[in-house]
Amino acid sequence: MDDPARHHWVASYILPHEAEVRGWLRRRVRTLNAHDIDDLLQEAYARLWTGAYSHITNGRSYLFAVIRNLLLEQARHARIVPMERLAEIDALLIPSEEPGPDRRLSARQELERLEGIVAGLPEQCRRAFQLQKFQNLSQREIALEMNITEKTVEKHLAVALVRVLEAFKEDSDDTTQRPKPRISGHDCEQSRD
């Protein structure tokens, strides 16, 4: 792969994850200082640059694995390794891209909310919206499926989109305007038992 292609690959698949890796290292390997983290990332980029990465399907996971391997190499080559560092390296788990239970629940709730909003749309708007968003049909295909003109499909989609966006905005406005429960200092003092 030539240099411009390497630059593009690193910029597209590795660089976006650098901040996440830095945060991960700060949280998980507390014996590293900012300079150590910079050095690790510099070495990781050097290895990525010289490596063959046409087989890499997930740049994020690969970057995390390279960093973890570098930490292990440093520990093997160091004359003195703090015990905490060894424990930290052993405890390093590459973060999964799988959403956690909270994100899955939130996504499910968002989908249910969207389904409820779409169900409340006028019939033709709802059908055009579902065909486009859920079945990935083009406006031309929707027009043929619904036996209407493309211009009418465009109008139905515009109405549906405006209503969906307004419903989401109303929902978010409702949640931000709810009064927050007030806890007096006295209540907090009693709960310190």
CSV table of C-alpha atoms in Angstrom, one decimal:
chain,number,residue,atom,x,y,z
A,1,MET,CA,0.0,0.0,0.0
A,2,ASP,CA,1.4,3.4,-0.9
A,3,ASP,CA,1.9,6.3,1.6
A,4,PRO,CA,-1.3,8.2,0.7
A,5,ALA,CA,-3.3,5.1,1.1
A,6,ARG,CA,-1.6,4.4,4.5
A,7,HIS,CA,-2.3,8.0,5.6
A,8,HIS,CA,-6.0,7.6,4.6
A,9,TRP,CA,-6.3,4.2,6.4
A,10,VAL,CA,-4.7,5.4,9.6
A,11,ALA,CA,-6.7,8.7,9.5
A,12,SER,CA,-10.0,6.8,8.9
A,13,TYR,CA,-9.7,3.7,11.0
A,14,ILE,CA,-7.1,4.4,13.8
A,15,LEU,CA,-6.9,8.1,14.5
A,16,PRO,CA,-10.6,8.5,15.5
A,17,HIS,CA,-10.0,6.1,18.4
A,18,GLU,CA,-6.9,7.7,19.9
A,19,ALA,CA,-8.8,9.8,22.5
A,20,GLU,CA,-10.7,6.7,23.6
A,21,VAL,CA,-7.4,4.8,24.0
A,22,ARG,CA,-5.9,7.6,26.0
A,23,GLY,CA,-8.8,7.6,28.3
A,24,TRP,CA,-8.8,3.9,28.6
A,25,LEU,CA,-5.1,3.9,29.5
A,26,ARG,CA,-5.6,6.7,32.1
A,27,ARG,CA,-8.4,4.8,33.8
A,28,ARG,CA,-6.9,1.3,33.6
A,29,VAL,CA,-3.1,1.8,33.9
A,30,ARG,CA,-2.8,4.4,36.6
A,31,THR,CA,1.0,3.9,36.8
A,32,LEU,CA,1.4,5.5,33.4
A,33,ASN,CA,1.8,9.3,33.2
A,34,ALA,CA,0.8,11.4,30.2
A,35,HIS,CA,4.4,11.2,28.7
A,36,ASP,CA,4.2,7.3,28.9
A,37,ILE,CA,0.9,7.3,27.1
A,38,ASP,CA,2.3,9.6,24.4
A,39,ASP,CA,5.2,7.2,23.9
A,40,LEU,CA,2.9,4.2,23.8
A,41,LEU,CA,0.8,5.8,21.1
A,42,GLN,CA,3.8,6.9,19.1
A,43,GLU,CA,5.1,3.3,19.1
A,44,ALA,CA,1.7,2.0,18.2
A,45,TYR,CA,1.5,4.3,15.2
A,46,ALA,CA,5.0,3.3,14.1
A,47,ARG,CA,4.0,-0.4,14.2
A,48,LEU,CA,0.7,0.3,12.4
A,49,TRP,CA,2.6,2.2,9.7
A,50,THR,CA,5.0,-0.6,9.0
A,51,GLY,CA,2.5,-3.5,9.4
A,52,ALA,CA,0.4,-5.1,6.7
A,53,TYR,CA,-3.1,-4.1,7.6
A,54,SER,CA,-5.2,-5.2,4.6
A,55,HIS,CA,-6.5,-8.1,6.8
A,56,ILE,CA,-7.6,-5.8,9.6
A,57,THR,CA,-11.3,-5.5,9.8
A,58,ASN,CA,-11.7,-3.5,13.0
A,59,GLY,CA,-9.2,-0.7,13.4
A,60,ARG,CA,-10.4,0.2,16.9
A,61,SER,CA,-9.9,-3.3,18.3
A,62,TYR,CA,-6.6,-3.6,16.5
A,63,LEU,CA,-5.3,-0.4,18.1
A,64,PHE,CA,-6.3,-1.5,21.6
A,65,ALA,CA,-4.6,-4.9,21.0
A,66,VAL,CA,-1.4,-3.2,19.8
A,67,ILE,CA,-1.3,-1.0,22.9
A,68,ARG,CA,-1.9,-3.9,25.2
A,69,ASN,CA,0.9,-5.9,23.5
A,70,LEU,CA,3.2,-2.9,23.8
A,71,LEU,CA,2.5,-2.7,27.5
A,72,LEU,CA,3.3,-6.4,27.9
A,73,GLU,CA,6.5,-6.0,25.9
A,74,GLN,CA,7.6,-3.1,28.1
A,75,ALA,CA,7.0,-5.2,31.2
A,76,ARG,CA,9.0,-8.1,29.8
A,77,HIS,CA,12.0,-5.9,28.9
A,78,ALA,CA,12.0,-3.7,32.0
A,79,ARG,CA,14.5,-4.6,34.8
A,80,ILE,CA,12.1,-3.3,37.4
A,81,VAL,CA,8.3,-3.4,36.9
A,82,PRO,CA,6.0,-2.0,39.6
A,83,MET,CA,3.7,-4.8,40.8
A,84,GLU,CA,0.7,-2.5,40.2
A,85,ARG,CA,1.7,-2.2,36.5
A,86,LEU,CA,1.6,-6.0,36.2
A,87,ALA,CA,-1.8,-6.2,37.8
A,88,GLU,CA,-3.1,-3.4,35.6
A,89,ILE,CA,-1.8,-5.1,32.4
A,90,ASP,CA,-3.4,-8.4,33.5
A,91,ALA,CA,-6.7,-6.6,34.1
A,92,LEU,CA,-6.7,-4.8,30.8
A,93,LEU,CA,-9.6,-6.0,28.7
A,94,ILE,CA,-10.1,-4.5,25.3
A,95,PRO,CA,-13.4,-2.7,25.4
A,96,SER,CA,-16.1,-4.4,23.4
A,97,GLU,CA,-17.9,-2.6,20.7
A,98,GLU,CA,-21.0,-4.4,21.7
A,99,PRO,CA,-23.4,-2.0,23.4
A,100,GLY,CA,-23.9,-2.6,27.1
A,101,PRO,CA,-27.3,-3.4,28.7
A,102,ASP,CA,-28.0,0.3,29.3
A,103,ARG,CA,-27.3,1.2,25.7
A,104,ARG,CA,-29.4,-1.8,24.4
A,105,LEU,CA,-32.3,-0.8,26.7
A,106,SER,CA,-32.0,2.9,25.5
A,107,ALA,CA,-32.0,1.8,21.9
A,108,ARG,CA,-35.0,-0.4,22.4
A,109,GLN,CA,-36.9,2.4,24.0
A,110,GLU,CA,-36.0,4.8,21.2
A,111,LEU,CA,-37.2,2.2,18.6
A,112,GLU,CA,-40.4,1.7,20.5
A,113,ARG,CA,-40.9,5.5,20.7
A,114,LEU,CA,-40.2,5.8,16.9
A,115,GLU,CA,-42.7,3.0,16.2
A,116,GLY,CA,-45.3,4.8,18.3
A,117,ILE,CA,-44.7,8.1,16.5
A,118,VAL,CA,-44.8,6.4,13.1
A,119,ALA,CA,-48.1,4.5,14.0
A,120,GLY,CA,-49.7,7.9,14.7
A,121,LEU,CA,-48.9,9.3,11.2
A,122,PRO,CA,-51.6,9.5,8.5
A,123,GLU,CA,-51.9,6.2,6.6
A,124,GLN,CA,-50.2,7.3,3.4
A,125,CYS,CA,-47.4,9.2,5.1
A,126,ARG,CA,-46.8,6.2,7.4
A,127,ARG,CA,-46.6,3.8,4.6
A,128,ALA,CA,-44.3,5.9,2.5
A,129,PHE,CA,-42.1,6.5,5.6
A,130,GLN,CA,-41.9,2.8,6.4
A,131,LEU,CA,-41.1,1.8,2.9
A,132,GLN,CA,-38.3,4.3,2.7
A,133,LYS,CA,-36.8,4.0,6.2
A,134,PHE,CA,-37.5,0.4,7.1
A,135,GLN,CA,-37.3,-1.3,3.6
A,136,ASN,CA,-34.8,1.1,2.0
A,137,LEU,CA,-36.9,1.7,-1.1
A,138,SER,CA,-36.2,4.7,-3.3
A,139,GLN,CA,-38.9,7.3,-4.0
A,140,ARG,CA,-39.5,5.8,-7.4
A,141,GLU,CA,-39.9,2.4,-5.9
A,142,ILE,CA,-42.3,3.7,-3.3
A,143,ALA,CA,-44.3,5.5,-6.0
A,144,LEU,CA,-44.7,2.2,-7.9
A,145,GLU,CA,-45.5,0.3,-4.7
A,146,MET,CA,-48.2,2.8,-3.6
A,147,ASN,CA,-49.4,3.6,-7.1
A,148,ILE,CA,-48.8,7.3,-6.7
A,149,THR,CA,-46.5,9.9,-8.3
A,150,GLU,CA,-43.0,10.5,-7.0
A,151,LYS,CA,-44.0,14.1,-6.2
A,152,THR,CA,-46.7,12.8,-3.9
A,153,VAL,CA,-44.3,10.4,-2.3
A,154,GLU,CA,-42.0,13.3,-1.6
A,155,LYS,CA,-44.8,15.2,0.0
A,156,HIS,CA,-45.8,12.3,2.2
A,157,LEU,CA,-42.2,11.8,3.3
A,158,ALA,CA,-41.7,15.4,4.1
A,159,VAL,CA,-44.9,15.5,6.2
A,160,ALA,CA,-43.8,12.3,8.0
A,161,LEU,CA,-40.3,13.5,8.7
A,162,VAL,CA,-41.6,16.8,10.1
A,163,ARG,CA,-44.0,15.1,12.4
A,164,VAL,CA,-41.5,12.5,13.6
A,165,LEU,CA,-38.9,15.3,14.3
A,166,GLU,CA,-41.5,17.4,16.1
A,167,ALA,CA,-42.6,14.4,18.2
A,168,PHE,CA,-39.0,13.7,19.2
A,169,LYS,CA,-38.4,17.4,20.0
A,170,GLU,CA,-41.6,17.5,22.1
A,171,ASP,CA,-40.5,14.3,24.0
A,172,SER,CA,-37.0,15.8,24.7
A,173,ASP,CA,-38.5,19.1,25.8
A,174,ASP,CA,-40.8,17.3,28.2
A,175,THR,CA,-38.0,15.4,29.8
A,176,THR,CA,-35.9,18.6,30.2
A,177,GLN,CA,-38.8,20.6,31.7
A,178,ARG,CA,-39.7,18.1,34.3
A,179,PRO,CA,-39.1,19.4,37.8
A,180,LYS,CA,-36.2,17.7,39.5
A,181,PRO,CA,-36.8,16.2,42.9
A,182,ARG,CA,-35.6,18.5,45.7
A,183,ILE,CA,-33.6,17.0,48.6
A,184,SER,CA,-33.1,19.2,51.5
A,185,GLY,CA,-29.9,19.2,53.5
A,186,HIS,CA,-31.8,17.8,56.4
A,187,ASP,CA,-32.9,14.7,54.3
A,188,CYS,CA,-29.3,14.1,53.2
A,189,GLU,CA,-28.1,14.3,56.8
A,190,GLN,CA,-30.6,11.7,57.9
A,191,SER,CA,-29.5,9.3,55.2
A,192,ARG,CA,-25.9,9.2,56.3
A,193,ASP,CA,-26.4,6.3,58.8
